[in-house]
Tab-separated table of C-alpha atoms and ligand atoms in Angstrom:
chain	number	residue	atom	x	y	z
A	857	MET	CA	-34.412	36.884	-35.396
A	858	TYR	CA	-33.987	39.394	-33.117
A	859	ARG	CA	-32.583	38.671	-29.788
A	860	VAL	CA	-30.814	35.656	-28.284
A	861	GLY	CA	-28.023	35.339	-26.092
A	862	GLN	CA	-26.851	33.813	-22.439
A	863	GLU	CA	-30.288	33.010	-21.688
A	864	GLU	CA	-30.440	30.891	-24.260
A	865	ILE	CA	-27.094	29.194	-23.858
A	866	ASP	CA	-28.122	28.495	-20.420
A	867	ALA	CA	-30.841	26.774	-21.031
A	868	VAL	CA	-29.729	24.569	-23.767
A	869	ALA	CA	-27.071	23.920	-21.396
A	870	LYS	CA	-29.136	22.386	-18.477
A	871	VAL	CA	-30.973	20.160	-20.886
A	872	ILE	CA	-28.046	18.629	-22.221
A	873	LEU	CA	-26.484	18.306	-19.084
A	874	SER	CA	-29.640	16.481	-17.664
A	875	GLY	CA	-29.335	13.766	-20.724
A	876	GLU	CA	-33.456	14.420	-21.339
A	877	LEU	CA	-33.804	15.537	-24.920
A	878	PHE	CA	-36.400	13.816	-25.630
A	879	ARG	CA	-39.988	15.515	-25.091
A	880	TYR	CA	-41.750	12.525	-23.455
A	881	HIS	CA	-40.635	13.016	-19.689
A	882	GLU	CA	-41.654	14.877	-17.105
A	883	GLY	CA	-42.165	18.438	-16.619
A	884	GLY	CA	-40.204	18.435	-20.013
A	885	GLU	CA	-39.715	22.192	-21.534
A	886	CYS	CA	-41.758	20.837	-24.466
A	887	GLU	CA	-44.442	20.293	-22.461
A	888	ARG	CA	-44.018	23.226	-20.315
A	889	PHE	CA	-44.008	25.558	-23.709
A	890	GLU	CA	-47.211	24.312	-24.961
A	891	LYS	CA	-48.755	24.650	-21.668
A	892	ARG	CA	-47.267	28.327	-22.065
A	893	TYR	CA	-48.337	29.681	-24.788
A	894	ALA	CA	-51.496	28.234	-25.267
A	895	GLY	CA	-52.334	30.544	-22.447
A	896	PHE	CA	-50.241	33.169	-24.389
A	897	VAL	CA	-52.124	32.681	-27.453
A	898	GLY	CA	-55.091	32.224	-26.024
A	899	ALA	CA	-56.085	29.139	-26.972
A	900	GLU	CA	-56.891	25.674	-25.355
A	901	HIS	CA	-54.687	23.689	-26.905
A	902	CYS	CA	-50.952	23.892	-28.434
A	903	ARG	CA	-48.563	21.916	-30.924
A	904	MET	CA	-45.185	22.350	-30.732
A	905	THR	CA	-43.538	21.083	-34.225
A	906	SER	CA	-40.748	21.054	-36.045
A	907	SER	CA	-41.707	23.478	-38.339
A	908	GLY	CA	-44.356	26.191	-39.380
A	909	THR	CA	-45.133	24.199	-42.706
A	910	ALA	CA	-45.295	21.201	-40.426
A	911	ALA	CA	-48.138	23.575	-38.183
A	912	LEU	CA	-50.232	24.244	-41.316
A	913	THR	CA	-50.576	20.531	-42.029
A	914	ALA	CA	-51.280	18.956	-39.193
A	915	LEU	CA	-54.100	21.928	-38.684
A	916	LEU	CA	-55.573	21.335	-41.430
A	917	ALA	CA	-55.131	17.114	-41.070
A	918	GLY	CA	-56.550	17.846	-37.994
A	919	LEU	CA	-59.393	19.915	-39.612
A	920	GLY	CA	-60.827	17.775	-41.719
A	921	LEU	CA	-59.488	18.662	-45.004
A	922	GLY	CA	-58.324	16.322	-47.458
A	923	PRO	CA	-58.928	15.381	-51.251
A	924	GLY	CA	-62.212	16.825	-52.261
A	925	ASP	CA	-61.538	20.468	-50.753
A	926	GLU	CA	-60.531	23.956	-52.374
A	927	VAL	CA	-58.586	25.830	-49.864
A	928	ILE	CA	-58.021	29.419	-50.245
A	929	VAL	CA	-54.799	31.502	-49.493
A	930	PRO	CA	-53.256	34.662	-50.741
A	931	ALA	CA	-51.224	35.796	-53.822
A	932	GLN	CA	-48.140	36.810	-51.117
A	933	THR	CA	-46.982	33.994	-48.739
A	934	TYR	CA	-44.106	31.829	-48.361
A	935	MET	CA	-44.497	28.439	-50.580
A	936	ALA	CA	-45.340	26.755	-47.579
A	937	THR	CA	-49.258	28.067	-46.939
A	938	ALA	CA	-50.025	26.426	-49.871
A	939	ILE	CA	-47.971	23.605	-50.004
A	940	SER	CA	-50.017	22.234	-46.393
A	941	VAL	CA	-52.563	22.604	-48.612
A	942	LEU	CA	-51.130	20.344	-51.077
A	943	SER	CA	-49.738	17.959	-48.393
A	944	VAL	CA	-53.497	16.855	-46.889
A	945	GLY	CA	-54.672	16.204	-50.932
A	946	ALA	CA	-56.444	19.271	-50.949
A	947	ILE	CA	-56.264	22.210	-53.217
A	948	PRO	CA	-54.913	26.071	-52.963
A	949	ILE	CA	-56.837	28.199	-54.696
A	950	ILE	CA	-55.054	32.088	-55.136
A	951	ALA	CA	-57.105	35.023	-54.078
A	952	ASP	CA	-55.667	38.830	-54.334
A	953	VAL	CA	-54.240	40.730	-51.799
A	954	ASP	CA	-55.172	44.270	-51.015
A	955	GLU	CA	-52.840	46.983	-50.306
A	956	SER	CA	-52.613	45.798	-46.513
A	957	LEU	CA	-50.918	42.709	-48.368
A	958	THR	CA	-52.936	40.670	-46.405
A	959	LEU	CA	-56.022	38.563	-48.011
A	960	CYS	CA	-58.629	40.668	-49.819
A	961	PRO	CA	-61.688	40.059	-48.177
A	962	ARG	CA	-63.663	40.932	-51.685
A	963	ALA	CA	-61.591	39.069	-53.630
A	964	THR	CA	-61.753	35.917	-51.214
A	965	ASP	CA	-66.028	36.073	-51.039
A	966	GLU	CA	-65.773	36.783	-54.755
A	967	ILE	CA	-63.409	33.482	-55.296
A	968	ILE	CA	-65.225	30.953	-53.399
A	969	GLY	CA	-66.910	28.043	-55.505
A	970	PRO	CA	-68.890	25.416	-54.539
A	971	ARG	CA	-65.391	23.001	-53.484
A	972	THR	CA	-64.072	25.299	-51.280
A	973	ARG	CA	-64.076	24.740	-47.791
A	974	ALA	CA	-61.319	26.813	-45.490
A	975	MET	CA	-59.368	29.680	-46.382
A	976	ILE	CA	-55.592	30.741	-44.942
A	977	PRO	CA	-55.358	34.055	-43.856
A	978	VAL	CA	-51.751	34.987	-43.812
A	979	HIS	CA	-50.662	37.891	-41.305
A	980	MET	CA	-47.874	38.130	-43.761
A	981	TRP	CA	-45.354	41.131	-42.186
A	982	GLY	CA	-46.417	40.763	-39.202
A	983	LEU	CA	-48.955	42.564	-40.170
A	984	PRO	CA	-52.756	41.284	-39.708
A	985	CYS	CA	-55.214	40.377	-42.177
A	986	ASP	CA	-58.691	41.599	-42.101
A	987	MET	CA	-59.960	39.189	-39.444
A	988	ASP	CA	-63.597	40.642	-38.830
A	989	SER	CA	-64.465	40.856	-42.450
A	990	LEU	CA	-63.270	37.154	-43.206
A	991	THR	CA	-64.491	35.438	-40.310
A	992	ALA	CA	-68.125	36.883	-41.231
A	993	ILE	CA	-67.857	35.799	-45.137
A	994	ALA	CA	-66.307	32.248	-43.422
A	995	ARG	CA	-69.215	32.038	-41.491
A	996	LYS	CA	-71.518	33.200	-44.268
A	997	ARG	CA	-69.959	31.024	-46.730
A	998	ASP	CA	-69.216	28.066	-44.124
A	999	LEU	CA	-66.086	27.663	-44.454
A	1000	LEU	CA	-62.701	27.055	-42.105
A	1001	VAL	CA	-60.644	29.395	-41.516
A	1002	ILE	CA	-56.726	28.651	-40.666
A	1003	GLU	CA	-54.891	31.620	-39.491
A	1004	ASP	CA	-50.994	31.267	-40.921
A	1005	ALA	CA	-49.626	33.153	-38.230
A	1006	CYS	CA	-45.944	32.125	-38.683
A	1007	GLN	CA	-45.046	35.640	-39.752
A	1008	ALA	CA	-46.884	37.275	-36.869
A	1009	VAL	CA	-45.492	35.221	-33.440
A	1010	GLY	CA	-46.686	37.951	-30.662
A	1011	GLY	CA	-49.022	39.985	-32.825
A	1012	ALA	CA	-52.584	39.858	-32.329
A	1013	TYR	CA	-55.669	41.804	-33.652
A	1014	GLU	CA	-57.661	44.490	-32.032
A	1015	GLY	CA	-56.917	42.797	-28.447
A	1016	ARG	CA	-57.109	39.481	-30.461
A	1017	MET	CA	-53.602	36.770	-30.633
A	1018	LEU	CA	-53.381	35.853	-33.764
A	1019	GLY	CA	-53.629	32.787	-34.560
A	1020	SER	CA	-56.779	32.431	-32.141
A	1021	ILE	CA	-58.933	34.304	-33.400
A	1022	GLY	CA	-60.021	31.077	-36.706
A	1023	ASP	CA	-60.667	27.539	-36.568
A	1024	GLY	CA	-56.891	27.126	-35.641
A	1025	GLY	CA	-53.321	29.025	-35.824
A	1026	ALA	CA	-49.512	28.128	-37.347
A	1027	PHE	CA	-46.864	29.532	-36.089
A	1028	SER	CA	-42.959	29.666	-37.616
A	1029	PHE	CA	-39.807	29.442	-35.238
A	1030	ASN	CA	-37.706	29.811	-37.961
A	1031	TYR	CA	-35.028	31.912	-37.957
A	1032	TYR	CA	-36.543	34.563	-39.637
A	1033	LYS	CA	-39.054	34.696	-37.452
A	1034	ASN	CA	-39.725	37.274	-34.095
A	1035	MET	CA	-39.008	34.029	-31.859
A	1036	THR	CA	-36.839	31.535	-32.540
A	1037	ALA	CA	-35.283	27.984	-32.212
A	1038	GLY	CA	-33.281	27.931	-35.639
A	1039	GLU	CA	-36.277	25.991	-36.868
A	1040	GLY	CA	-39.431	25.064	-35.498
A	1041	GLY	CA	-43.014	25.595	-35.292
A	1042	ALA	CA	-45.961	24.945	-33.359
A	1043	LEU	CA	-50.453	25.539	-34.128
A	1044	VAL	CA	-53.157	26.195	-31.408
A	1045	THR	CA	-56.239	25.287	-31.125
A	1046	ASP	CA	-59.519	25.578	-29.122
A	1047	ASP	CA	-60.871	21.878	-30.220
A	1048	ALA	CA	-59.908	19.445	-28.489
A	1049	GLU	CA	-60.974	16.667	-31.470
A	1050	VAL	CA	-58.680	18.791	-33.885
A	1051	ALA	CA	-55.722	19.190	-31.397
A	1052	GLN	CA	-55.983	14.764	-31.000
A	1053	ARG	CA	-55.732	14.821	-34.822
A	1054	ALA	CA	-53.244	17.440	-35.448
A	1055	GLY	CA	-51.495	15.532	-32.540
A	1056	CYS	CA	-51.389	12.197	-34.204
A	1057	MET	CA	-49.986	14.273	-37.788
A	1058	VAL	CA	-47.123	15.392	-35.500
A	1059	ASP	CA	-46.110	12.059	-33.860
A	1060	CYS	CA	-47.942	9.359	-34.596
A	1061	CYS	CA	-46.254	6.956	-32.194
A	1062	SER	CA	-46.707	8.953	-29.522
A	1063	PHE	CA	-48.924	7.135	-27.621
A	1064	TYR	CA	-46.117	4.513	-26.867
A	1065	TRP	CA	-44.469	7.410	-24.875
A	1066	THR	CA	-48.141	8.867	-23.340
A	1067	GLY	CA	-50.307	6.149	-23.459
A	1068	ARG	CA	-53.065	4.854	-25.720
A	1069	GLN	CA	-56.611	6.367	-26.014
A	1070	ASP	CA	-59.423	4.440	-26.405
A	1071	ASP	CA	-61.895	7.508	-28.035
A	1072	PHE	CA	-59.258	7.918	-31.029
A	1073	ARG	CA	-57.611	5.379	-33.428
A	1074	PRO	CA	-54.130	6.671	-34.278
A	1075	PHE	CA	-53.440	7.322	-38.142
A	1076	ALA	CA	-50.203	7.263	-40.107
A	1077	ALA	CA	-48.632	10.366	-40.771
A	1078	THR	CA	-45.245	11.712	-40.994
A	1079	GLY	CA	-43.636	13.234	-38.190
A	1080	SER	CA	-42.699	17.013	-36.863
A	1081	ARG	CA	-42.129	16.109	-33.069
A	1082	ALA	CA	-40.096	19.153	-31.476
A	1083	SER	CA	-37.199	18.097	-29.184
A	1084	GLU	CA	-36.527	19.314	-26.112
A	1085	ILE	CA	-33.878	21.780	-27.356
A	1086	GLU	CA	-36.297	23.555	-29.272
A	1087	GLY	CA	-38.751	23.767	-25.902
A	1088	ALA	CA	-35.383	25.158	-23.671
A	1089	LEU	CA	-35.195	27.807	-26.488
A	1090	MET	CA	-38.667	29.016	-26.873
A	1091	ASN	CA	-39.351	28.879	-23.461
A	1092	VAL	CA	-36.719	31.791	-23.388
A	1093	GLN	CA	-37.557	33.572	-26.203
A	1094	LEU	CA	-41.029	33.521	-25.046
A	1095	ASP	CA	-39.590	35.522	-22.024
A	1096	ARG	CA	-38.341	38.011	-24.673
A	1097	LEU	CA	-41.265	38.301	-27.302
A	1098	PRO	CA	-43.897	40.770	-25.494
A	1099	SER	CA	-41.011	43.725	-24.956
A	1100	MET	CA	-39.565	43.033	-28.498
A	1101	ILE	CA	-43.159	43.552	-29.785
A	1102	GLN	CA	-43.564	46.557	-27.450
A	1103	ALA	CA	-39.994	48.112	-29.085
A	1104	LEU	CA	-41.601	47.268	-32.710
A	1105	ARG	CA	-44.812	48.679	-32.332
A	1106	ASP	CA	-43.408	51.268	-30.652
A	1107	GLN	CA	-41.109	51.988	-33.163
A	1108	LYS	CA	-43.239	51.334	-36.189
A	1109	LYS	CA	-45.499	54.339	-34.644
A	1110	ARG	CA	-43.320	56.663	-34.263
A	1111	ILE	CA	-41.969	56.288	-37.658
A	1112	LEU	CA	-45.489	56.729	-39.076
A	1113	LYS	CA	-46.106	59.983	-37.139
A	1114	GLU	CA	-42.989	61.288	-38.202
A	1115	THR	CA	-43.651	60.858	-41.859
A	1116	ALA	CA	-47.000	61.281	-41.615
A	1117	ASP	CA	-46.650	64.924	-43.300
A	1118	THR	CA	-44.742	63.483	-46.785
A	1119	PRO	CA	-46.877	62.659	-49.611
A	1120	LEU	CA	-46.040	59.265	-48.570
A	1121	THR	CA	-49.046	56.716	-48.230
A	1122	PRO	CA	-48.902	54.295	-45.548
A	1123	ALA	CA	-49.984	50.912	-46.730
A	1124	PRO	CA	-53.622	50.421	-44.477
A	1125	SER	CA	-52.956	48.524	-41.003
A	1126	ARG	CA	-55.551	46.427	-39.910
A	1127	SER	CA	-54.564	46.493	-36.639
A	1128	LEU	CA	-51.684	49.321	-35.538
A	1129	ASP	CA	-52.125	49.338	-31.747
A	1130	TRP	CA	-52.226	45.756	-32.023
A	1131	GLU	CA	-49.620	43.936	-35.048
A	1132	CYS	CA	-46.404	43.613	-34.759
A	1133	GLY	CA	-44.654	46.307	-36.489
A	1134	ALA	CA	-42.305	44.722	-37.980
A	1135	GLN	CA	-42.207	46.726	-41.182
A	1136	VAL	CA	-43.211	50.409	-42.110
A	1137	VAL	CA	-44.867	49.808	-44.995
A	1138	TYR	CA	-45.515	52.567	-47.986
A	1139	THR	CA	-47.921	52.119	-50.966
A	1140	LEU	CA	-46.072	54.201	-53.645
A	1141	PRO	CA	-47.596	55.380	-56.726
A	1142	ASP	CA	-45.885	52.924	-59.440
A	1143	GLU	CA	-43.225	50.775	-59.704
A	1144	ASP	CA	-40.496	53.199	-60.546
A	1145	SER	CA	-40.960	55.576	-57.485
A	1146	ALA	CA	-41.116	52.223	-55.213
A	1147	THR	CA	-37.894	51.261	-56.502
A	1148	GLY	CA	-36.306	55.405	-56.148
A	1149	PHE	CA	-37.748	55.222	-52.730
A	1150	VAL	CA	-35.840	51.318	-52.166
A	1151	GLU	CA	-32.363	52.251	-53.427
A	1152	LYS	CA	-32.276	55.865	-51.171
A	1153	VAL	CA	-34.276	54.496	-48.185
A	1154	GLY	CA	-32.765	50.859	-48.162
A	1155	GLY	CA	-35.593	48.163	-47.281
A	1156	VAL	CA	-37.268	45.823	-50.050
A	1157	ILE	CA	-40.112	46.207	-52.432
A	1158	ALA	CA	-43.199	43.504	-51.510
A	1159	GLY	CA	-43.629	41.928	-54.919
A	1160	LYS	CA	-39.112	41.563	-55.162
A	1161	THR	CA	-37.844	39.711	-52.091
A	1162	GLY	CA	-37.620	36.333	-54.419
A	1163	ARG	CA	-39.724	33.973	-52.501
A	1164	HIS	CA	-43.384	35.073	-51.394
A	1165	VAL	CA	-45.199	35.515	-54.492
A	1166	PHE	CA	-47.394	33.068	-56.412
A	1167	THR	CA	-45.594	33.430	-59.397
A	1168	GLU	CA	-42.522	32.832	-57.576
A	1169	TRP	CA	-43.835	29.129	-56.093
A	1170	ASP	CA	-42.423	26.533	-59.121
A	1171	PRO	CA	-44.164	23.215	-57.820
A	1172	ILE	CA	-47.480	24.539	-57.374
A	1173	LEU	CA	-47.749	26.080	-60.858
A	1174	ASP	CA	-46.012	23.416	-62.291
A	1175	HIS	CA	-48.695	21.039	-60.732
A	1176	GLN	CA	-45.944	18.755	-59.059
A	1177	GLY	CA	-48.196	18.257	-56.018
A	1178	ALA	CA	-47.050	15.453	-54.371
A	1179	HIS	CA	-43.663	12.863	-54.721
A	1180	HIS	CA	-45.566	10.313	-56.250
A	1181	PRO	CA	-48.233	11.302	-58.847
A	1182	ASP	CA	-50.654	8.574	-57.913
A	1183	LEU	CA	-51.027	10.683	-54.524
A	1184	ASN	CA	-50.435	14.096	-56.586
A	1185	PRO	CA	-53.380	16.098	-55.505
A	1186	TYR	CA	-54.092	17.713	-58.966
A	1187	ASN	CA	-54.146	13.791	-60.452
A	1188	LEU	CA	-56.799	12.562	-57.506
A	1189	PRO	CA	-60.363	11.859	-59.313
A	1190	GLN	CA	-61.585	13.032	-55.959
A	1191	ASN	CA	-60.324	16.957	-57.200
A	1192	GLN	CA	-61.277	16.524	-60.719
A	1193	GLU	CA	-64.774	19.408	-59.974
A	1194	CYS	CA	-61.705	21.776	-57.738
A	1195	ARG	CA	-60.871	24.646	-60.010
A	1196	ARG	CA	-57.138	23.479	-60.578
A	1197	GLU	CA	-55.617	25.814	-63.280
A	1198	TYR	CA	-53.425	28.740	-62.345
A	1199	PRO	CA	-53.764	30.701	-65.657
A	1200	GLU	CA	-51.500	33.321	-67.120
A	1201	GLY	CA	-52.828	37.080	-65.787
A	1202	MET	CA	-54.748	36.382	-62.515
A	1203	CYS	CA	-54.405	38.046	-59.884
A	1204	GLU	CA	-53.054	41.340	-61.747
A	1205	ARG	CA	-54.199	43.290	-59.000
A	1206	SER	CA	-51.993	41.537	-56.516
A	1207	LEU	CA	-48.976	41.886	-58.812
A	1208	ASP	CA	-49.312	45.704	-59.571
A	1209	ILE	CA	-49.896	46.250	-55.528
A	1210	LEU	CA	-46.886	44.169	-54.829
A	1211	GLY	CA	-44.662	45.739	-57.201
A	1212	ARG	CA	-45.215	49.127	-55.526
A	1213	THR	CA	-45.498	48.242	-51.886
A	1214	VAL	CA	-42.166	49.146	-50.516
A	1215	MET	CA	-41.138	47.687	-46.650
A	1216	ILE	CA	-38.396	48.860	-44.177
A	1217	ALA	CA	-38.078	46.336	-41.351
A	1218	ASN	CA	-37.915	47.570	-38.006
A	1219	HIS	CA	-35.165	46.258	-35.382
A	1220	PRO	CA	-36.418	46.138	-31.798
A	1221	ASP	CA	-32.839	47.096	-30.625
A	1222	ARG	CA	-32.502	50.122	-32.718
A	1223	SER	CA	-31.914	53.113	-30.825
A	1224	GLU	CA	-33.854	56.578	-30.607
A	1225	SER	CA	-31.453	57.742	-32.701
A	1226	GLU	CA	-31.406	55.291	-35.337
A	1227	VAL	CA	-34.202	55.530	-35.389
A	1228	SER	CA	-34.267	59.060	-36.487
A	1229	ALA	CA	-32.005	58.349	-39.046
A	1230	VAL	CA	-33.999	56.125	-40.924
A	1231	ILE	CA	-37.085	58.759	-40.414
A	1232	GLU	CA	-34.751	61.123	-42.101
A	1233	ARG	CA	-33.752	58.844	-44.745
A	1234	ILE	CA	-37.431	58.576	-45.678
A	1235	ARG	CA	-38.282	62.020	-45.339
A	1236	GLU	CA	-35.625	62.740	-47.971
A	1237	ALA	CA	-36.320	60.083	-50.484
A	1238	ALA	CA	-39.706	60.859	-49.945
A	1239	GLU	CA	-39.400	64.442	-51.121
A	1240	THR	CA	-36.901	63.559	-53.855
A	1241	VAL	CA	-38.996	60.526	-55.601
A	1242	LEU	CA	-42.581	61.853	-54.846
A	1243	GLY	CA	-41.698	65.970	-53.678
B	552	LIG	C1	-45.777	33.046	-43.846
B	552	LIG	C2	-45.425	31.655	-43.445
B	552	LIG	N1	-46.399	30.627	-43.985
B	552	LIG	C3	-45.425	29.769	-43.563
B	552	LIG	C4	-44.294	29.195	-43.311
B	552	LIG	C5	-43.253	27.780	-43.453
B	552	LIG	O1	-42.841	28.119	-42.221
B	552	LIG	P1	-41.294	26.999	-42.274
B	552	LIG	O2	-39.974	27.500	-42.726
B	552	LIG	O3	-40.415	26.838	-40.225
B	552	LIG	O4	-41.770	25.321	-42.237
B	552	LIG	C6	-43.692	30.683	-43.342
B	552	LIG	C7	-41.587	30.669	-43.269
B	552	LIG	O5	-41.180	31.452	-43.593
B	552	LIG	C8	-44.660	31.780	-43.645
B	552	LIG	O6	-43.325	32.965	-43.342
């Protein structure tokens, strides 16, 4: 969360005083946000959800993924990315990230097997994936591309908004994200049928409120409908987003520029002019220097957040894919030809890179002198650790 204040309080108060807290009514906040956000991202359709996990799951279901399918996820992401694959009955296949901290195109290409139907590039820490390479691979190998833009709300890749480049994109509005309603999320797609199926996942009872449609048979699904409180908050947050992202990007560029003459190696950015700018990232030569650097500057080692590396995904490594063994994708007969093991020693390259990559978080409300102090700390640490 970056900015929240009186405007959000006023918007929520208005909803509460109106008594219209349920989304299905004329001129509602959710409907307004969905239209605005689709336009902002450059997608045809948007559905709000109660979380990013629900958005990802609904999108995968909307795209028809299910038992018998493998879906590639990166070795570093929040576990929810991989969990969403299991939630639709498919199997997550874990591929290496590269120094950019995003899905490595070469590793992705190499790991594709006969059962692989989709990939989920995750724009981790607001850093865009190499979408040109990944979409080229997907086209060549006939895979769907689902962008996990949960951590990259408001970011873009070479002029195209993240989440709008593949077959669909998912966003989180939880407390830690660029825009927030405390919890929340959204999915976008250009495909009306995918949007309709995903919408059914989000609220399979919606036809009671919006009317039955002759050409669509609703199916049973768990709900993740957004409330008008979320809608009201998100409409204000969307007004704030562009200037916050601009401030973050400018800050990152300034820090990189003013540390360019140090021995530090900036992690490769796939789209420096368009990314979120939330983190300044450097690739250190080894874990010791990364540890020494973080001790001096602050920040965090990418592989040591405690919740973003595949080795920390307990239910997945433990094959606990559902609440009931008969629904567990790892047990389903349709998945017997999918690769279901996560052997010891896998994705060593990711673990090596993650163990020596350091991230320093930006904030859009830092003053120029506060940014200067960060730059000074980075320069001193670089001198001590690498000089
Ligand atoms: C990359 C990524 N994917 C998915 C999610 C899931 O979002 P939520 O927590 O809103 O369910 C998160 C949340 O932190 C995330 O960082």
